[in-house]
Coordinates of N, CA, C and O in Angstrom, one line a residue:
X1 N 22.3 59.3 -99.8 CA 22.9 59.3 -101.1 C 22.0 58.9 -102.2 O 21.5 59.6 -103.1
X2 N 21.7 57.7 -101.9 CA 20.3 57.3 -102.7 C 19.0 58.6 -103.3 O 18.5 59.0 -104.3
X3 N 18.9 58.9 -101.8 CA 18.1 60.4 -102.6 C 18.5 61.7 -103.7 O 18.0 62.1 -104.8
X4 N 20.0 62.2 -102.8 CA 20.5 62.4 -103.9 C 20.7 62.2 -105.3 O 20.7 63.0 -106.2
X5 N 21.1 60.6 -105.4 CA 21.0 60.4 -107.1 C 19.1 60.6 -107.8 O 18.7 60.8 -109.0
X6 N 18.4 60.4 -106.7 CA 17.1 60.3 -107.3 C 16.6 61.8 -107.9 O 16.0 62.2 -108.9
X7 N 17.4 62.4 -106.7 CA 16.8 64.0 -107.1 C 17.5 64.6 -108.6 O 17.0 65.4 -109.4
X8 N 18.8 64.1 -108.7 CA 19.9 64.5 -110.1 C 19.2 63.9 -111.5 O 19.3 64.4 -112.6
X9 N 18.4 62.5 -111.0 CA 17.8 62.0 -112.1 C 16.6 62.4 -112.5 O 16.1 62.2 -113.7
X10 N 16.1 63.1 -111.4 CA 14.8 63.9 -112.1 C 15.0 65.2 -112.7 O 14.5 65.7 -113.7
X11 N 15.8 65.5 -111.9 CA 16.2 66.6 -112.8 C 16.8 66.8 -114.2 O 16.4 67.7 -115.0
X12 N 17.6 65.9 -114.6 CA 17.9 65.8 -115.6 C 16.9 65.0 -116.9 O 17.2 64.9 -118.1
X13 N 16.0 64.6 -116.4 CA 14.5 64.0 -117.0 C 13.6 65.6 -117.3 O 13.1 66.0 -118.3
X14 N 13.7 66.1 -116.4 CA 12.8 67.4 -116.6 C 13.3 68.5 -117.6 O 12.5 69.1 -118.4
X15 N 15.1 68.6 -117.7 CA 15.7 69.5 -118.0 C 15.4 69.0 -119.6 O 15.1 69.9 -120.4
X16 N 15.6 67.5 -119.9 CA 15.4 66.8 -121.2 C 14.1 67.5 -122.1 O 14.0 68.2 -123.1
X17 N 13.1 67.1 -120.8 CA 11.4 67.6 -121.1 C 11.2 68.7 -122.1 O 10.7 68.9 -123.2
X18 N 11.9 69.4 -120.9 CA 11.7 71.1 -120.9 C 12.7 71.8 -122.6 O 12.3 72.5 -123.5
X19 N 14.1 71.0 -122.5 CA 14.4 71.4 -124.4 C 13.3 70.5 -125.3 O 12.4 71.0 -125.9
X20 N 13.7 69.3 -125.2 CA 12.7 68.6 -126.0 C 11.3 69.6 -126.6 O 11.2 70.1 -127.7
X21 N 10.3 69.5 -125.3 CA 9.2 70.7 -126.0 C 9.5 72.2 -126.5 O 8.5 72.8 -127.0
X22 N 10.8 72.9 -126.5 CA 11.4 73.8 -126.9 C 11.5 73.3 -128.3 O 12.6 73.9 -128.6
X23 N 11.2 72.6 -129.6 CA 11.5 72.4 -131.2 C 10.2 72.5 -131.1 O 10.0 73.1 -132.1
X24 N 9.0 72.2 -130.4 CA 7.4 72.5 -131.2 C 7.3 73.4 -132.2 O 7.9 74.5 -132.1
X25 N 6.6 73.1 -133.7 CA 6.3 74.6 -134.0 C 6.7 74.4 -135.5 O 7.0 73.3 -136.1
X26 N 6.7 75.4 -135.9 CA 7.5 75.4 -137.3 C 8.9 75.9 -137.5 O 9.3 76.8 -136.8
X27 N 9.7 75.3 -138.5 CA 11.1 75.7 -138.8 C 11.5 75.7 -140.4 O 11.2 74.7 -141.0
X28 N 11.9 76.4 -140.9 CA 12.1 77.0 -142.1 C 13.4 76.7 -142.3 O 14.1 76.5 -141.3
X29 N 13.8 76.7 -143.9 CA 15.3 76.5 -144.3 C 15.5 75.7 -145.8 O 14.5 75.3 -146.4
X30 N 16.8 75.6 -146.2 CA 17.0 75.7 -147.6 C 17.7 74.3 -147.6 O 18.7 74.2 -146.9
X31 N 17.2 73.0 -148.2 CA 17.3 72.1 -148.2 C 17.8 71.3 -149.3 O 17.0 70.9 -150.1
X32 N 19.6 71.0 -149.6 CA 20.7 70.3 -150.2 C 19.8 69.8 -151.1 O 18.9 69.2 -150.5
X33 N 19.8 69.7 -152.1 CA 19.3 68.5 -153.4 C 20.4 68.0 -154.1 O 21.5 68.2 -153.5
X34 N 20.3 67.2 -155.5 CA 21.2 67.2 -156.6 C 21.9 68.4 -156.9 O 21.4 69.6 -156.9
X35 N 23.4 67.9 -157.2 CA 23.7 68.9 -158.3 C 24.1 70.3 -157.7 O 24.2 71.2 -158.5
X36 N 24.2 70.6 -156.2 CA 23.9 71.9 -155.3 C 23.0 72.7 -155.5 O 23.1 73.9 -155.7
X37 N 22.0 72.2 -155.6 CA 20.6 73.2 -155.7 C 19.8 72.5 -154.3 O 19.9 71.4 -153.9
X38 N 19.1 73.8 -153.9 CA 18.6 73.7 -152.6 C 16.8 74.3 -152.9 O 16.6 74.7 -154.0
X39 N 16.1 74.2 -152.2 CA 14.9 74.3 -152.2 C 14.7 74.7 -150.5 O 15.3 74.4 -149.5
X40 N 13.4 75.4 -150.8 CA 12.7 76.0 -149.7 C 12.4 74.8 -148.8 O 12.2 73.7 -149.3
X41 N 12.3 75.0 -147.2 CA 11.4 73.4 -146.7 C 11.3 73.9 -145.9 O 12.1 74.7 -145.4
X42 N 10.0 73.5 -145.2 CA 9.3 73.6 -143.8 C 9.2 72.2 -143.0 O 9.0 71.1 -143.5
X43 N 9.5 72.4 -141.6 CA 9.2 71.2 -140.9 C 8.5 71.9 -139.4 O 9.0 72.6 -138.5
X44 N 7.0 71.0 -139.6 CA 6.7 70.9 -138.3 C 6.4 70.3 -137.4 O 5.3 69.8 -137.4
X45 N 7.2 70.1 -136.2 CA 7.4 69.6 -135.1 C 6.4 69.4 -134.5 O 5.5 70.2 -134.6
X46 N 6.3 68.5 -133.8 CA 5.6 68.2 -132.3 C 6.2 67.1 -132.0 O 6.6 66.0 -132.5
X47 N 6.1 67.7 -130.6 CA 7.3 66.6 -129.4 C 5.7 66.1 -128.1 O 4.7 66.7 -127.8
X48 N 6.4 65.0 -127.7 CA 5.3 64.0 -126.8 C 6.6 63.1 -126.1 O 7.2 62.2 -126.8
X49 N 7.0 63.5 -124.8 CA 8.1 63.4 -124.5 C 9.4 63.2 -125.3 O 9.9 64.0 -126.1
X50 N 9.9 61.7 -125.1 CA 10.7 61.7 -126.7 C 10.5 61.5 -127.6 O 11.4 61.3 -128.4
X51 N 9.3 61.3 -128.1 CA 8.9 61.4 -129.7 C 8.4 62.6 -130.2 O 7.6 63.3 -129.7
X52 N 9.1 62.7 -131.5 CA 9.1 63.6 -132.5 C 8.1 63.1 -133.6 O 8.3 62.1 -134.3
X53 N 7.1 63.8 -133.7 CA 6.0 63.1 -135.1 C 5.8 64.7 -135.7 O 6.2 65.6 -134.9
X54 N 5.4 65.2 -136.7 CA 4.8 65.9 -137.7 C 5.0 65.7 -139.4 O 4.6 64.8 -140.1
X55 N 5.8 67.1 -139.8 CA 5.7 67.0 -141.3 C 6.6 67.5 -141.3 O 7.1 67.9 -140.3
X56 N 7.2 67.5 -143.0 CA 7.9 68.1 -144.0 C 7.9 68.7 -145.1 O 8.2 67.9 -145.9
X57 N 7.5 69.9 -145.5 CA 6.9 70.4 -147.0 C 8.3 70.9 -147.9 O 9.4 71.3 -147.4
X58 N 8.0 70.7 -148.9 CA 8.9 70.7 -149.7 C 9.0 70.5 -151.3 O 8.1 70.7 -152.1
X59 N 10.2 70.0 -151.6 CA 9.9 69.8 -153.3 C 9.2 68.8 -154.1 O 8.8 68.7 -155.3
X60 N 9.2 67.6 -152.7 CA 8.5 66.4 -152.2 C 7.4 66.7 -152.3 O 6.9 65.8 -152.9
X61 N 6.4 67.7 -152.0 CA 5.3 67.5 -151.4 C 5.5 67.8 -149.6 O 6.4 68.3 -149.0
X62 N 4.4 67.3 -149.3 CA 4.0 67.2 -147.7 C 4.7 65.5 -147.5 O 4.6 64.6 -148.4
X63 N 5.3 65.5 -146.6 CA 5.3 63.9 -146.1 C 5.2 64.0 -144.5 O 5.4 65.0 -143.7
X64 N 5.0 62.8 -144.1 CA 5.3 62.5 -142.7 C 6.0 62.6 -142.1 O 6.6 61.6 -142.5
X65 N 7.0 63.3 -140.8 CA 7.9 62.3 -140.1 C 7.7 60.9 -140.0 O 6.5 60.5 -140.1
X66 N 8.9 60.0 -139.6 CA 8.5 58.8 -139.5 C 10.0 58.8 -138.3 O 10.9 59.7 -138.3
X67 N 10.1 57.7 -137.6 CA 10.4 56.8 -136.7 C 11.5 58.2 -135.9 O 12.7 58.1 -135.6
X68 N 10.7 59.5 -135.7 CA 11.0 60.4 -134.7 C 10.9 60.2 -133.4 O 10.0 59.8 -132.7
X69 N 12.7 60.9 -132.9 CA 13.4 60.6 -131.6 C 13.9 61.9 -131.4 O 14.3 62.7 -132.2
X70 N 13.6 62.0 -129.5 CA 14.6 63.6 -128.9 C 14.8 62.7 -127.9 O 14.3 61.8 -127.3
X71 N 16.5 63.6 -128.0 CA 17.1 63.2 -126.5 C 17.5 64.5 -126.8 O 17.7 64.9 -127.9
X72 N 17.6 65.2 -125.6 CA 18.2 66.7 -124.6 C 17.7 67.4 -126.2 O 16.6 67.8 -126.6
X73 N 18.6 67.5 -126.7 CA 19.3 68.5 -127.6 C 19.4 67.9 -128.8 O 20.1 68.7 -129.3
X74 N 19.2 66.9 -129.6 CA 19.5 65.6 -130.4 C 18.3 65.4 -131.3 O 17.4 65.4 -130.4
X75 N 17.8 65.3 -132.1 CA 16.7 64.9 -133.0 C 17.4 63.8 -133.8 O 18.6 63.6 -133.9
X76 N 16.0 62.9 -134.4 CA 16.5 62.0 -135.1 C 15.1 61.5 -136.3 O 14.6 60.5 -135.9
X77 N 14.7 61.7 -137.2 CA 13.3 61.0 -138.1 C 14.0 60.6 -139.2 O 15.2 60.7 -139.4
X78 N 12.8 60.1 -140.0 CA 12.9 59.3 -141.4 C 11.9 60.4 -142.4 O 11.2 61.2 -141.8
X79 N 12.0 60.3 -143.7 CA 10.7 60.5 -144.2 C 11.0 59.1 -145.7 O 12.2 58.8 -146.0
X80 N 10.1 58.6 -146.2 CA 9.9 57.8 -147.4 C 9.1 58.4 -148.7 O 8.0 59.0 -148.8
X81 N 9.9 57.8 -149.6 CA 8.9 58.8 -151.0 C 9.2 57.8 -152.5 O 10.3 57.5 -152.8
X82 N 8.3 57.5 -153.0 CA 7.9 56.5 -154.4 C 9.1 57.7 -155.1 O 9.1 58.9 -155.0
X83 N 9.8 57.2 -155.7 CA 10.7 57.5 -157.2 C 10.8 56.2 -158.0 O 11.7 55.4 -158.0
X84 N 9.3 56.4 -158.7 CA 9.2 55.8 -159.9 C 9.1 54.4 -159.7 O 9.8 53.7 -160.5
X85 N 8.4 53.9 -158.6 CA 8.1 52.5 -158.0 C 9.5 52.5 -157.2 O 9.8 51.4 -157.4
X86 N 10.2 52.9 -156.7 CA 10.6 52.6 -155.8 C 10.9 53.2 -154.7 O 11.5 54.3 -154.9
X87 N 10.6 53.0 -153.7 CA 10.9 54.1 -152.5 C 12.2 54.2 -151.5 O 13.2 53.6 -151.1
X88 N 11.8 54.9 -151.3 CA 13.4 55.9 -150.6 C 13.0 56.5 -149.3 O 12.1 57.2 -149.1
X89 N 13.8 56.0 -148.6 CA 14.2 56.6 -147.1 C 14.7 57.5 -147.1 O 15.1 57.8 -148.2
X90 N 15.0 58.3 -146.4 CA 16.1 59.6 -146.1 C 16.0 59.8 -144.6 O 14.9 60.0 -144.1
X91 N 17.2 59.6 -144.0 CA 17.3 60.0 -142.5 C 18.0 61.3 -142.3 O 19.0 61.7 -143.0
X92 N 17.3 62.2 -141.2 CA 17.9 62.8 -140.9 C 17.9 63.3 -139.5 O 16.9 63.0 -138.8
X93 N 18.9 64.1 -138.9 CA 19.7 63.7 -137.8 C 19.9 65.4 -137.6 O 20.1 66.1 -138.6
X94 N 19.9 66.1 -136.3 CA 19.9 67.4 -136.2 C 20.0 67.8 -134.7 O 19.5 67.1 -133.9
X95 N 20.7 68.9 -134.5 CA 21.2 69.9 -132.9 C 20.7 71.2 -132.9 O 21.0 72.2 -133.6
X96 N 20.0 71.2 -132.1 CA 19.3 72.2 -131.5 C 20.4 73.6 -130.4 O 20.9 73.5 -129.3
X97 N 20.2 74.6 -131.3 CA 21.5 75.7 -130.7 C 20.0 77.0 -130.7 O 19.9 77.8 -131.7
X98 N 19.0 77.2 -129.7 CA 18.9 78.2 -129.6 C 17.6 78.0 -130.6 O 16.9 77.0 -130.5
X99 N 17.4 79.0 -131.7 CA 16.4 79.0 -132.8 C 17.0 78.6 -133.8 O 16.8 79.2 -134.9
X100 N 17.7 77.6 -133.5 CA 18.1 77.2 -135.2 C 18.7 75.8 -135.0 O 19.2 75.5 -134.0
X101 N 18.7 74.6 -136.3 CA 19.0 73.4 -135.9 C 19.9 73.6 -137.0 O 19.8 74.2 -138.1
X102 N 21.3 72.5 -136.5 CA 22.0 72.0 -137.6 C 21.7 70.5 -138.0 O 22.2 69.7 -137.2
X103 N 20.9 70.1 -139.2 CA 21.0 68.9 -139.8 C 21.4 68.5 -140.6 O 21.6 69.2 -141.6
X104 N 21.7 67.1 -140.6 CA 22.0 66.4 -141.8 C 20.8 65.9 -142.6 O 19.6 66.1 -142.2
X105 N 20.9 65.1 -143.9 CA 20.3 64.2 -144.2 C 20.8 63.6 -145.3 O 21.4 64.1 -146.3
X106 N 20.4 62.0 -145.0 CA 21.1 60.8 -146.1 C 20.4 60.1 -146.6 O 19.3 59.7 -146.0
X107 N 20.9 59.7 -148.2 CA 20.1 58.2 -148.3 C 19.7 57.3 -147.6 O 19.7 58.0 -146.6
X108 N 19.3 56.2 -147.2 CA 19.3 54.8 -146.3 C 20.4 54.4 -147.1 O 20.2 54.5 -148.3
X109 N 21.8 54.0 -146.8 CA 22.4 52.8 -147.8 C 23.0 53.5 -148.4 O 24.0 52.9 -148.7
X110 N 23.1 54.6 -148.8 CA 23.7 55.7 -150.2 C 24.0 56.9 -149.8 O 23.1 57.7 -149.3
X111 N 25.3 57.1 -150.0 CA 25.5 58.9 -150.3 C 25.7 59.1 -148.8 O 25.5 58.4 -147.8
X112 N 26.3 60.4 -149.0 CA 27.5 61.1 -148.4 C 26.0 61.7 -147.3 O 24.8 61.7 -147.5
X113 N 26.7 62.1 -146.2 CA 25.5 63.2 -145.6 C 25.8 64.4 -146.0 O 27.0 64.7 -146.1
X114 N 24.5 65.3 -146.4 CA 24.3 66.5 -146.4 C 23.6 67.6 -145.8 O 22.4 67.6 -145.6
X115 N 24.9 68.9 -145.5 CA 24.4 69.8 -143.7 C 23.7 70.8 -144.2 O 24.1 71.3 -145.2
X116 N 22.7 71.2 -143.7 CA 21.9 72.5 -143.5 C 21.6 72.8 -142.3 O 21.5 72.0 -141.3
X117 N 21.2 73.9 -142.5 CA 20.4 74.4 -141.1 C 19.0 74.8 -140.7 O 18.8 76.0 -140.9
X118 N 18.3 74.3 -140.3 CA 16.7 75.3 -140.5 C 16.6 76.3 -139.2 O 17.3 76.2 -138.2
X119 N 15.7 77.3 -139.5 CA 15.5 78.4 -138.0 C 13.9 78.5 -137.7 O 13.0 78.8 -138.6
X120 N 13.7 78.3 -136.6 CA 12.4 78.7 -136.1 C 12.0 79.5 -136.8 O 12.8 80.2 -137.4
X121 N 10.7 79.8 -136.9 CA 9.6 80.0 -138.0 C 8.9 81.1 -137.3 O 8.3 80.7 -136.3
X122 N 8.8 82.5 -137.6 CA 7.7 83.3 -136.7 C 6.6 83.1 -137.1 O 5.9 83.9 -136.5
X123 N 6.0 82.5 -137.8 CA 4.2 81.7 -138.4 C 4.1 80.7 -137.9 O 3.1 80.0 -138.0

């Protein structure tokens, strides 16, 4: 019995693995602002088992990810940005269906979440 659970647990460790490294790469998509206006944005990924680290280009500029998480199918980062001496968090939170993710993203503290979707990137 014991083995059996051992062998279900690696497998489902592997199966994690194996989507997780499936978001590498770049992803494209139209990204909610003020006011309903959206802007172009790129995000590129790289996964190191469950961590998610790369970038985000945008109306922002280039920023970091920051405090990037995968579980199965699940993403999770931060990015931070100076407006006018003060800086700003924004989390966002996203599901992986295939070549395309549905995300949110929020203030820290503020505001409603807002959904888009980005799609794998053929570049």
């Amino acid at each position: 019995m014991k083995t059996m659970i051992r062998m279900a647990c690696s497998l489902g460790l592997l199966l994690t693995v194996a989507i997780a490294a499936d978001i590498s790469g770049k992803w494209t998509g139209d990204m909610p602002g003020r006011g309903g206006d959206t802007a172009p944005t790129t995000f590129t990924f790289k996964v190191d088992g469950e961590k998610l680290t790369g970038s985000m280009t945008g109306a922002q500029g280039e920023m970091p990810l920051q405090e990037g998480k995968i579980a199965g199918n699940q993403i999770s980062f931060s990015t931070t940005f100076d407006a006018g001496g003060n800086s700003i968090k924004i989390l966002y939170k996203g599901t992986l269906s295939g070549d395309q993710m549905k995300m949110t993203r929020e203030r820290e503290g503020a505001g409603q979440p807002r959904e888009f979707t980005i799609k794998r990137s053929g570049t």
